[in-house]
Amino acid sequence: MFIYKAAVVGGGAMGAEIAQVISYSGLPVILKEVNDALAQKALEKIRHIYQGRVDKGKMTPADLESKMSLVQVTTRYEDLKEVDLVIEAVPEKLDLKKQVFKDLDAALPEQAILATNTSALSISALAASTKRPEKVVGVHFFYPAHVMKLVEVIPGLTTSEETITDAVTFCESLRKFPVRVNECAGFLVNRLLMPYLNEAAFCVEEGSATFQKVDKAMVEFGFPMGPFVLVDTIGLDVCHDVVGVLLEEYGNRMRPAKIWGEVHSKGRYGVKSGAGFYNYSGDGEDKTLEEIMKKLEPGRPSKKAPFSASRLLLTMINEAALCIQEHVSSPSDIDLAVLAGIGFPQAKGGILQYADQVGIDAVLSELEKLNEIYGDRFFPAPLIKRMVKAGFLGEKTGRGFKEHL
Ligand SMILES: NC(=O)c1ccc[n+]([C@@H]2O[C@H](COP(=O)([O-])OP(=O)(O)OC[C@H]3O[C@@H](n4cnc5c(N)ncnc54)[C@H](O)[C@@H]3O)[C@@H](O)[C@H]2O)c1
């Protein structure tokens, strides 16, 4: 199905940016908000993004006006009756989203696709609140949506292949990199990222490294920023919610390090609150964090592994293997997702490409060693064991997660 006109419901942090991305691709877009003031605010935000491009000499003022003419705002669902695809971006509350889906189902033409930008809610549950469950799909943009290239396209239990293809093609037309992710808690990026961030926290909590040492090691590996700077940037509150969802679904292997809860409970949400794992208030002294570290000291494990960058990466490799096993995503989409969504070093080609370079037998032996010390969170994915038995050892045997000709 060709998308001639799209809509976005909710013009907050994500919705306004998504509407900008759609208009930038040359497609008319209508943005629905709850009242005129918020609709105008969203419109201003879209203009502000374009103005940034004009200021950098990347577009002319005339181009700006031409793109803005593609954007309409409204407060009424009736105005969405001619759109082919809508992206819902209202706050992350299931009941609210279900109501929005019911209203969209009633207002939009029957062939229209209803997409959601939810970070963690079930696509299948949202689909069930409509009379067109085969037309409901997750289209998960990353913040800031006008910058980040990755979009997770998430079919639910009832989404048709046609809807998935249309959603993927639509994202490509926006010059994004869509990856198909079959529905699971955390989808793909958060599911791979959180164990990595959590391991960073365990290393510090147990006294194997300082925050600075961990961050420096991961930057040296090639990440644009270390895990603690990343959490402080995303927001500890946001990460805390995601970790909760993962723990509920996957159990003990996603058990968060205690330090997360301690820092979170002090209202330290990261850059936006002035402090998180680091202090951004400028006074240098950070008694609170010192006290947290002291409080956690008695709980430190007696047996522990030394800190290494590979310890953090192994959690990501193992989770990626579980995702492949569960048919959540393909190896090439997983590598694209970590490159475009997590900032994995481009030169290393992605987490699975990296695992293939290291050798799958070496990955398994390291996981087994760490599993003996730490238990569940390093329990090797059965796929990794199977690959080693079959001689799929990575680059050195021509085949691992990927083929190496
Ligand atoms: N902020 C992020 O970093 C981020 C990243 C990826 C995905 N998401 C997801 O995107 C969605 C939106 O998040 P956000 O951060 O933009 O939220 P937000 O609170 O900034 O914006 C939500 C907007 O929706 C509007 N709204 C509420 N009910 C509405 C209705 N019935 N009709 C029209 N508009 C309505 C609100 O007025 C508000 O402006 C959530 O599901 C969130 O999980 C957020």
Tab-separated table of C-alpha atoms and ligand atoms in Angstrom:
chain	number	residue	atom	x	y	z
A	1	MET	CA	0.000	0.000	0.000
A	2	PHE	CA	1.362	3.427	-0.837
A	3	ILE	CA	1.200	5.977	1.958
A	4	TYR	CA	-0.068	9.318	0.566
A	5	LYS	CA	-0.802	10.983	3.884
A	6	ALA	CA	0.215	10.181	7.435
A	7	ALA	CA	-0.821	11.324	10.889
A	8	VAL	CA	0.764	11.464	14.336
A	9	VAL	CA	-1.256	11.438	17.558
A	10	GLY	CA	0.508	13.230	20.416
A	11	GLY	CA	2.899	16.109	19.772
A	12	GLY	CA	5.241	15.744	22.777
A	13	ALA	CA	8.929	14.850	22.819
A	14	MET	CA	8.573	12.105	20.196
A	15	GLY	CA	5.403	12.970	18.248
A	16	ALA	CA	6.534	16.413	17.067
A	17	GLU	CA	9.884	15.015	15.913
A	18	ILE	CA	8.237	12.118	14.092
A	19	ALA	CA	5.925	14.570	12.304
A	20	GLN	CA	8.986	16.613	11.312
A	21	VAL	CA	10.681	13.480	9.924
A	22	ILE	CA	7.575	12.615	7.884
A	23	SER	CA	7.224	16.122	6.431
A	24	TYR	CA	10.961	16.227	5.678
A	25	SER	CA	10.495	13.172	3.454
A	26	GLY	CA	7.953	15.180	1.437
A	27	LEU	CA	4.783	13.543	2.761
A	28	PRO	CA	1.846	15.554	4.175
A	29	VAL	CA	1.316	14.900	7.867
A	30	ILE	CA	-1.408	15.871	10.307
A	31	LEU	CA	-0.601	15.991	14.006
A	32	LYS	CA	-3.349	15.595	16.607
A	33	GLU	CA	-2.997	17.020	20.109
A	34	VAL	CA	-5.428	17.394	23.015
A	35	ASN	CA	-5.779	21.173	22.770
A	36	ASP	CA	-4.816	24.105	20.536
A	37	ALA	CA	-2.025	25.345	22.794
A	38	LEU	CA	-0.230	21.955	22.712
A	39	ALA	CA	-0.868	21.630	18.975
A	40	GLN	CA	0.774	25.027	18.408
A	41	LYS	CA	3.666	24.069	20.696
A	42	ALA	CA	4.265	20.938	18.584
A	43	LEU	CA	4.154	23.048	15.429
A	44	GLU	CA	6.743	25.423	16.909
A	45	LYS	CA	8.986	22.504	17.803
A	46	ILE	CA	8.828	21.233	14.202
A	47	ARG	CA	9.665	24.717	12.905
A	48	HIS	CA	12.523	24.920	15.409
A	49	ILE	CA	14.057	21.688	14.054
A	50	TYR	CA	13.857	23.052	10.486
A	51	GLN	CA	15.252	26.411	11.626
A	52	GLY	CA	18.289	24.542	13.013
A	53	ARG	CA	18.922	23.182	9.509
A	54	VAL	CA	18.542	26.665	7.998
A	55	ASP	CA	20.991	28.085	10.564
A	56	LYS	CA	23.543	25.437	9.622
A	57	GLY	CA	23.090	26.266	5.931
A	58	LYS	CA	21.597	22.839	5.246
A	59	MET	CA	18.333	24.234	3.858
A	60	THR	CA	16.987	27.580	2.624
A	61	PRO	CA	14.252	29.587	4.401
A	62	ALA	CA	12.044	28.898	1.347
A	63	ASP	CA	12.567	25.127	1.765
A	64	LEU	CA	11.649	25.505	5.425
A	65	GLU	CA	8.315	27.121	4.503
A	66	SER	CA	7.670	24.494	1.856
A	67	LYS	CA	8.223	21.663	4.389
A	68	MET	CA	6.131	23.428	7.033
A	69	SER	CA	3.267	23.691	4.525
A	70	LEU	CA	3.079	19.871	4.647
A	71	VAL	CA	2.324	19.940	8.393
A	72	GLN	CA	-1.184	20.474	9.703
A	73	VAL	CA	-2.311	20.307	13.325
A	74	THR	CA	-5.695	19.461	14.787
A	75	THR	CA	-7.449	18.463	18.009
A	76	ARG	CA	-10.121	16.328	16.279
A	77	TYR	CA	-9.973	12.700	15.152
A	78	GLU	CA	-12.431	13.556	12.291
A	79	ASP	CA	-9.585	15.399	10.535
A	80	LEU	CA	-7.659	12.140	10.239
A	81	LYS	CA	-10.217	10.484	7.979
A	82	GLU	CA	-8.016	10.593	4.871
A	83	VAL	CA	-4.767	9.242	6.234
A	84	ASP	CA	-3.226	5.901	5.236
A	85	LEU	CA	-1.034	5.480	8.301
A	86	VAL	CA	-1.064	6.957	11.794
A	87	ILE	CA	1.659	6.803	14.449
A	88	GLU	CA	0.398	7.043	18.011
A	89	ALA	CA	2.842	8.813	20.374
A	90	VAL	CA	0.789	9.584	23.491
A	91	PRO	CA	2.174	8.882	27.010
A	92	GLU	CA	3.155	5.310	27.902
A	93	LYS	CA	-0.077	4.254	29.628
A	94	LEU	CA	-1.878	1.163	28.344
A	95	ASP	CA	-5.426	2.365	29.073
A	96	LEU	CA	-4.813	5.729	27.408
A	97	LYS	CA	-3.272	4.091	24.342
A	98	LYS	CA	-6.112	1.549	24.099
A	99	GLN	CA	-8.629	4.412	24.095
A	100	VAL	CA	-6.649	6.260	21.420
A	101	PHE	CA	-6.589	3.074	19.307
A	102	LYS	CA	-10.370	2.678	19.675
A	103	ASP	CA	-10.885	6.296	18.595
A	104	LEU	CA	-8.496	5.894	15.655
A	105	ASP	CA	-10.200	2.659	14.624
A	106	ALA	CA	-13.506	4.513	14.466
A	107	ALA	CA	-12.149	7.588	12.652
A	108	LEU	CA	-9.705	6.232	10.060
A	109	PRO	CA	-10.465	4.487	6.746
A	110	GLU	CA	-10.607	0.718	7.159
A	111	GLN	CA	-7.406	0.072	5.165
A	112	ALA	CA	-5.340	2.535	7.239
A	113	ILE	CA	-2.409	1.225	9.315
A	114	LEU	CA	-2.446	2.011	13.030
A	115	ALA	CA	1.130	2.172	14.331
A	116	THR	CA	2.365	2.815	17.852
A	117	ASN	CA	5.627	4.318	19.072
A	118	THR	CA	5.331	2.536	22.440
A	119	SER	CA	8.645	1.760	24.157
A	120	ALA	CA	7.464	-1.297	26.059
A	121	LEU	CA	3.708	-1.943	25.899
A	122	SER	CA	2.324	-4.956	24.071
A	123	ILE	CA	1.535	-4.388	20.387
A	124	SER	CA	-0.769	-7.428	20.488
A	125	ALA	CA	-2.747	-5.950	23.412
A	126	LEU	CA	-3.203	-2.650	21.552
A	127	ALA	CA	-4.214	-4.521	18.386
A	128	ALA	CA	-6.866	-6.389	20.377
A	129	SER	CA	-8.590	-3.097	21.207
A	130	THR	CA	-9.345	-2.497	17.497
A	131	LYS	CA	-11.421	-4.184	14.797
A	132	ARG	CA	-8.366	-4.327	12.523
A	133	PRO	CA	-5.726	-6.206	14.551
A	134	GLU	CA	-3.915	-7.221	11.344
A	135	LYS	CA	-3.287	-3.521	10.620
A	136	VAL	CA	-1.678	-2.700	13.982
A	137	VAL	CA	2.117	-2.583	14.232
A	138	GLY	CA	4.856	-1.138	16.434
A	139	VAL	CA	7.019	1.512	14.804
A	140	HIS	CA	9.501	2.424	17.517
A	141	PHE	CA	11.599	5.525	16.862
A	142	PHE	CA	14.509	6.476	19.095
A	143	TYR	CA	15.078	9.825	20.759
A	144	PRO	CA	15.811	12.266	19.171
A	145	ALA	CA	13.705	10.904	16.314
A	146	HIS	CA	14.906	13.481	13.782
A	147	VAL	CA	18.513	12.382	14.375
A	148	MET	CA	18.423	8.670	15.212
A	149	LYS	CA	18.310	6.480	12.116
A	150	LEU	CA	17.036	3.280	13.678
A	151	VAL	CA	13.360	2.307	13.806
A	152	GLU	CA	12.198	-1.018	15.259
A	153	VAL	CA	9.224	-2.369	13.273
A	154	ILE	CA	7.393	-4.702	15.633
A	155	PRO	CA	4.617	-7.016	14.500
A	156	GLY	CA	2.283	-8.311	17.186
A	157	LEU	CA	0.599	-11.717	17.183
A	158	THR	CA	-2.012	-10.619	14.643
A	159	THR	CA	-0.097	-8.194	12.388
A	160	SER	CA	-0.258	-9.213	8.714
A	161	GLU	CA	2.853	-9.600	6.548
A	162	GLU	CA	1.431	-6.884	4.282
A	163	THR	CA	1.268	-4.414	7.184
A	164	ILE	CA	4.852	-5.263	8.206
A	165	THR	CA	6.101	-4.727	4.642
A	166	ASP	CA	4.194	-1.439	4.379
A	167	ALA	CA	5.608	-0.231	7.693
A	168	VAL	CA	9.170	-1.166	6.684
A	169	THR	CA	8.795	0.547	3.284
A	170	PHE	CA	7.304	3.616	4.963
A	171	CYS	CA	10.289	3.869	7.346
A	172	GLU	CA	12.704	3.490	4.446
A	173	SER	CA	10.898	6.323	2.652
A	174	LEU	CA	11.678	8.452	5.740
A	175	ARG	CA	15.393	7.618	5.183
A	176	LYS	CA	15.477	5.539	8.354
A	177	PHE	CA	16.936	2.072	8.961
A	178	PRO	CA	14.012	-0.167	9.916
A	179	VAL	CA	14.751	-3.496	11.620
A	180	ARG	CA	12.090	-6.145	12.063
A	181	VAL	CA	11.685	-7.211	15.677
A	182	ASN	CA	9.138	-9.842	16.621
A	183	GLU	CA	7.334	-8.774	19.771
A	184	CYS	CA	9.133	-9.414	23.055
A	185	ALA	CA	9.679	-7.415	26.228
A	186	GLY	CA	12.162	-4.593	25.643
A	187	PHE	CA	11.900	-5.237	21.896
A	188	LEU	CA	15.454	-5.543	20.558
A	189	VAL	CA	17.567	-2.520	21.466
A	190	ASN	CA	16.543	-2.225	25.113
A	191	ARG	CA	16.801	-5.968	25.550
A	192	LEU	CA	20.421	-5.895	24.335
A	193	LEU	CA	21.397	-2.624	25.960
A	194	MET	CA	20.129	-3.147	29.502
A	195	PRO	CA	22.185	-6.273	30.379
A	196	TYR	CA	25.286	-4.389	29.170
A	197	LEU	CA	24.467	-1.337	31.314
A	198	ASN	CA	23.564	-3.576	34.240
A	199	GLU	CA	26.890	-5.414	34.055
A	200	ALA	CA	28.690	-2.071	34.163
A	201	ALA	CA	26.788	-1.356	37.407
A	202	PHE	CA	27.628	-4.798	38.865
A	203	CYS	CA	31.348	-4.219	38.170
A	204	VAL	CA	31.304	-0.979	40.170
A	205	GLU	CA	29.021	-2.303	42.915
A	206	GLU	CA	31.295	-5.272	43.609
A	207	GLY	CA	34.360	-3.001	43.665
A	208	SER	CA	36.062	-4.362	40.512
A	209	ALA	CA	36.190	-0.924	38.868
A	210	THR	CA	35.221	2.705	39.340
A	211	PHE	CA	32.559	4.458	37.240
A	212	GLN	CA	35.319	6.351	35.468
A	213	LYS	CA	37.351	3.214	34.736
A	214	VAL	CA	34.354	1.435	33.189
A	215	ASP	CA	33.377	4.456	31.096
A	216	LYS	CA	36.950	4.975	29.902
A	217	ALA	CA	37.306	1.313	28.892
A	218	MET	CA	34.129	1.344	26.809
A	219	VAL	CA	35.078	4.614	25.104
A	220	GLU	CA	38.468	3.084	24.315
A	221	PHE	CA	36.621	0.117	22.840
A	222	GLY	CA	34.931	2.612	20.498
A	223	PHE	CA	31.586	3.587	22.028
A	224	PRO	CA	30.795	7.321	21.777
A	225	MET	CA	30.265	7.411	25.560
A	226	GLY	CA	30.641	5.079	28.541
A	227	PRO	CA	27.680	3.175	30.043
A	228	PHE	CA	27.268	5.468	33.076
A	229	VAL	CA	27.332	8.639	30.985
A	230	LEU	CA	24.800	6.947	28.695
A	231	VAL	CA	22.433	6.082	31.570
A	232	ASP	CA	22.730	9.628	32.929
A	233	THR	CA	21.867	10.916	29.446
A	234	ILE	CA	18.904	8.582	28.835
A	235	GLY	CA	17.667	9.159	32.402
A	236	LEU	CA	17.891	6.749	35.326
A	237	ASP	CA	14.099	6.915	35.709
A	238	VAL	CA	13.577	5.742	32.110
A	239	CYS	CA	16.163	2.944	32.494
A	240	HIS	CA	14.644	1.930	35.850
A	241	ASP	CA	11.245	1.395	34.188
A	242	VAL	CA	12.759	-0.603	31.327
A	243	VAL	CA	14.758	-2.787	33.743
A	244	GLY	CA	11.507	-3.457	35.654
A	245	VAL	CA	9.778	-4.660	32.469
A	246	LEU	CA	12.730	-6.908	31.565
A	247	LEU	CA	12.988	-8.388	35.059
A	248	GLU	CA	9.283	-9.225	35.084
A	249	GLU	CA	9.469	-10.964	31.718
A	250	TYR	CA	12.882	-12.662	31.752
A	251	GLY	CA	13.453	-13.251	35.461
A	252	ASN	CA	16.736	-13.478	37.317
A	253	ARG	CA	19.158	-12.939	34.442
A	254	MET	CA	17.852	-9.362	34.222
A	255	ARG	CA	18.079	-8.779	37.996
A	256	PRO	CA	19.342	-5.201	38.340
A	257	ALA	CA	22.455	-4.310	40.322
A	258	LYS	CA	21.438	-2.769	43.665
A	259	ILE	CA	23.202	0.453	42.868
A	260	TRP	CA	20.522	1.335	40.260
A	261	GLY	CA	17.773	1.356	42.883
A	262	GLU	CA	19.960	3.220	45.413
A	263	VAL	CA	20.875	6.027	43.026
A	264	HIS	CA	17.309	6.185	41.643
A	265	SER	CA	15.764	6.359	45.124
A	266	LYS	CA	17.803	9.519	45.842
A	267	GLY	CA	16.039	11.242	42.911
A	268	ARG	CA	19.275	11.197	40.918
A	269	TYR	CA	17.907	10.678	37.409
A	270	GLY	CA	20.965	11.845	35.498
A	271	VAL	CA	21.751	15.008	33.571
A	272	LYS	CA	18.144	16.275	33.725
A	273	SER	CA	18.075	16.247	37.566
A	274	GLY	CA	21.615	17.580	38.050
A	275	ALA	CA	23.061	14.226	39.187
A	276	GLY	CA	22.906	10.528	38.449
A	277	PHE	CA	25.934	8.255	38.517
A	278	TYR	CA	27.877	11.499	38.097
A	279	ASN	CA	27.319	14.908	39.632
A	280	TYR	CA	26.450	17.676	37.149
A	281	SER	CA	25.923	20.478	39.678
A	282	GLY	CA	29.487	21.686	39.288
A	283	ASP	CA	30.540	21.567	42.966
A	284	GLY	CA	32.709	18.442	42.497
A	285	GLU	CA	31.871	16.959	45.941
A	286	ASP	CA	29.570	13.961	45.809
A	287	LYS	CA	28.947	12.721	49.332
A	288	THR	CA	25.694	10.935	48.369
A	289	LEU	CA	27.386	8.594	45.942
A	290	GLU	CA	30.177	7.909	48.426
A	291	GLU	CA	27.549	6.974	51.033
A	292	ILE	CA	25.757	4.697	48.544
A	293	MET	CA	29.030	2.921	47.749
A	294	LYS	CA	29.782	2.451	51.469
A	295	LYS	CA	26.290	1.062	52.089
A	296	LEU	CA	26.733	-1.496	49.304
A	297	GLU	CA	30.194	-2.641	50.407
A	298	PRO	CA	29.095	-5.390	52.855
A	299	GLY	CA	27.045	-7.079	50.093
A	300	ARG	CA	30.023	-7.510	47.777
A	301	PRO	CA	30.578	-11.071	46.485
A	302	SER	CA	33.569	-12.897	47.982
A	303	LYS	CA	34.469	-14.395	44.612
A	304	LYS	CA	34.558	-12.049	41.655
A	305	ALA	CA	35.992	-11.699	38.177
A	306	PRO	CA	38.267	-8.795	37.313
A	307	PHE	CA	36.719	-5.957	35.339
A	308	SER	CA	37.119	-6.120	31.589
A	309	ALA	CA	35.319	-4.526	28.658
A	310	SER	CA	34.603	-8.005	27.312
A	311	ARG	CA	32.599	-8.875	30.449
A	312	LEU	CA	30.055	-6.172	29.486
A	313	LEU	CA	30.060	-7.199	25.823
A	314	LEU	CA	29.498	-10.877	26.657
A	315	THR	CA	26.116	-10.061	28.204
A	316	MET	CA	25.099	-8.380	24.943
A	317	ILE	CA	26.369	-11.272	22.798
A	318	ASN	CA	24.509	-13.801	24.950
A	319	GLU	CA	21.246	-11.829	24.846
A	320	ALA	CA	21.615	-11.401	21.068
A	321	ALA	CA	22.006	-15.184	20.728
A	322	LEU	CA	18.810	-15.675	22.755
A	323	CYS	CA	17.031	-13.202	20.448
A	324	ILE	CA	18.122	-15.199	17.381
A	325	GLN	CA	17.011	-18.453	19.031
A	326	GLU	CA	13.578	-16.953	19.752
A	327	HIS	CA	13.330	-15.571	16.175
A	328	VAL	CA	13.045	-12.040	17.538
A	329	SER	CA	15.401	-10.724	14.888
A	330	SER	CA	17.999	-11.771	12.324
A	331	PRO	CA	21.785	-11.517	12.908
A	332	SER	CA	22.131	-8.753	10.299
A	333	ASP	CA	19.255	-6.740	11.825
A	334	ILE	CA	20.762	-7.194	15.292
A	335	ASP	CA	24.070	-5.760	14.112
A	336	LEU	CA	22.296	-2.884	12.353
A	337	ALA	CA	20.305	-2.204	15.533
A	338	VAL	CA	23.383	-1.983	17.784
A	339	LEU	CA	25.267	0.186	15.270
A	340	ALA	CA	22.393	2.620	14.667
A	341	GLY	CA	20.620	2.414	18.029
A	342	ILE	CA	23.283	1.831	20.689
A	343	GLY	CA	26.362	3.488	19.223
A	344	PHE	CA	28.293	0.217	18.917
A	345	PRO	CA	31.613	1.053	17.204
A	346	GLN	CA	31.052	1.121	13.423
A	347	ALA	CA	34.539	-0.238	12.736
A	348	LYS	CA	33.679	-3.459	14.609
A	349	GLY	CA	30.618	-4.075	12.426
A	350	GLY	CA	28.171	-4.929	15.208
A	351	ILE	CA	28.033	-7.139	18.286
A	352	LEU	CA	27.672	-10.425	16.353
A	353	GLN	CA	30.380	-9.501	13.864
A	354	TYR	CA	32.572	-8.785	16.907
A	355	ALA	CA	31.659	-12.152	18.486
A	356	ASP	CA	32.639	-13.873	15.243
A	357	GLN	CA	35.998	-12.071	15.337
A	358	VAL	CA	36.627	-13.092	18.961
A	359	GLY	CA	35.592	-16.688	18.223
A	360	ILE	CA	32.415	-18.396	19.420
A	361	ASP	CA	34.425	-21.020	21.333
A	362	ALA	CA	36.197	-18.219	23.244
A	363	VAL	CA	32.826	-16.537	23.893
A	364	LEU	CA	31.417	-19.793	25.293
A	365	SER	CA	34.417	-20.473	27.506
A	366	GLU	CA	34.291	-16.913	28.962
A	367	LEU	CA	30.540	-17.202	29.556
A	368	GLU	CA	31.046	-20.521	31.345
A	369	LYS	CA	33.721	-19.039	33.617
A	370	LEU	CA	31.539	-16.057	34.508
A	371	ASN	CA	28.482	-18.289	34.911
A	372	GLU	CA	30.335	-20.233	37.612
A	373	ILE	CA	31.004	-17.038	39.529
A	374	TYR	CA	27.819	-15.023	38.948
A	375	GLY	CA	25.149	-17.563	37.989
A	376	ASP	CA	22.142	-16.911	35.744
A	377	ARG	CA	23.117	-13.712	34.036
A	378	PHE	CA	25.993	-15.474	32.250
A	379	PHE	CA	24.216	-18.772	31.577
A	380	PRO	CA	25.276	-19.437	27.967
A	381	ALA	CA	22.519	-19.290	25.349
A	382	PRO	CA	21.891	-22.824	24.000
A	383	LEU	CA	22.479	-21.496	20.468
A	384	ILE	CA	26.080	-20.605	21.373
A	385	LYS	CA	26.717	-24.132	22.683
A	386	ARG	CA	25.147	-25.599	19.543
A	387	MET	CA	27.296	-23.415	17.310
A	388	VAL	CA	30.489	-24.539	19.057
A	389	LYS	CA	29.499	-28.220	18.714
A	390	ALA	CA	28.847	-27.661	14.999
A	391	GLY	CA	32.158	-25.883	14.452
A	392	PHE	CA	30.521	-22.510	13.736
A	393	LEU	CA	33.341	-20.685	15.499
A	394	GLY	CA	33.235	-17.383	13.620
A	395	GLU	CA	35.708	-15.876	11.184
A	396	LYS	CA	38.331	-18.587	11.694
A	397	THR	CA	35.982	-21.331	10.408
A	398	GLY	CA	34.157	-19.162	7.847
A	399	ARG	CA	30.905	-19.343	9.728
A	400	GLY	CA	29.640	-18.088	13.056
A	401	PHE	CA	26.611	-15.858	13.588
A	402	LYS	CA	27.379	-14.704	10.070
A	403	GLU	CA	29.044	-16.220	7.033
A	404	HIS	CA	32.623	-15.152	6.300
A	405	LEU	CA	33.639	-15.986	2.774
B	1	LIG	N1	10.782	10.217	25.044
B	1	LIG	C1	11.524	9.219	24.590
B	1	LIG	O1	12.752	9.203	24.716
B	1	LIG	C2	10.866	8.072	23.868
B	1	LIG	C3	11.633	7.268	23.007
B	1	LIG	C4	11.012	6.246	22.281
B	1	LIG	C5	9.655	6.015	22.460
B	1	LIG	N2	8.937	6.797	23.335
B	1	LIG	C6	7.504	6.527	23.446
B	1	LIG	O2	6.804	7.506	22.710
B	1	LIG	C7	5.530	7.752	23.329
B	1	LIG	C8	5.409	9.234	23.615
B	1	LIG	O3	6.424	9.604	24.483
B	1	LIG	P1	6.837	11.153	24.660
B	1	LIG	O4	8.100	11.132	25.434
B	1	LIG	O5	6.761	11.861	23.372
B	1	LIG	O6	5.639	11.657	25.616
B	1	LIG	P2	5.233	13.162	25.960
B	1	LIG	O7	4.580	13.110	27.276
B	1	LIG	O8	6.393	14.089	25.730
B	1	LIG	O9	4.139	13.525	24.839
B	1	LIG	C9	2.882	12.908	24.751
B	1	LIG	C10	1.905	13.878	24.128
B	1	LIG	O10	0.696	13.182	23.855
B	1	LIG	C11	-0.374	14.105	24.036
B	1	LIG	N3	-1.628	13.349	24.194
B	1	LIG	C12	-2.084	12.688	25.275
B	1	LIG	N4	-3.304	12.136	24.986
B	1	LIG	C13	-3.608	12.470	23.709
B	1	LIG	C14	-4.718	12.219	22.856
B	1	LIG	N5	-5.744	11.505	23.248
B	1	LIG	N6	-4.690	12.745	21.614
B	1	LIG	C15	-3.631	13.487	21.193
B	1	LIG	N7	-2.545	13.769	21.956
B	1	LIG	C16	-2.538	13.254	23.191
B	1	LIG	C17	0.039	14.897	25.263
B	1	LIG	O11	-0.654	16.133	25.316
B	1	LIG	C18	1.555	15.066	25.044
B	1	LIG	O12	1.863	16.266	24.383
B	1	LIG	C19	5.485	6.872	24.571
B	1	LIG	O13	4.827	5.682	24.270
B	1	LIG	C20	6.953	6.618	24.863
B	1	LIG	O14	7.155	5.408	25.566
B	1	LIG	C21	9.498	7.824	24.021
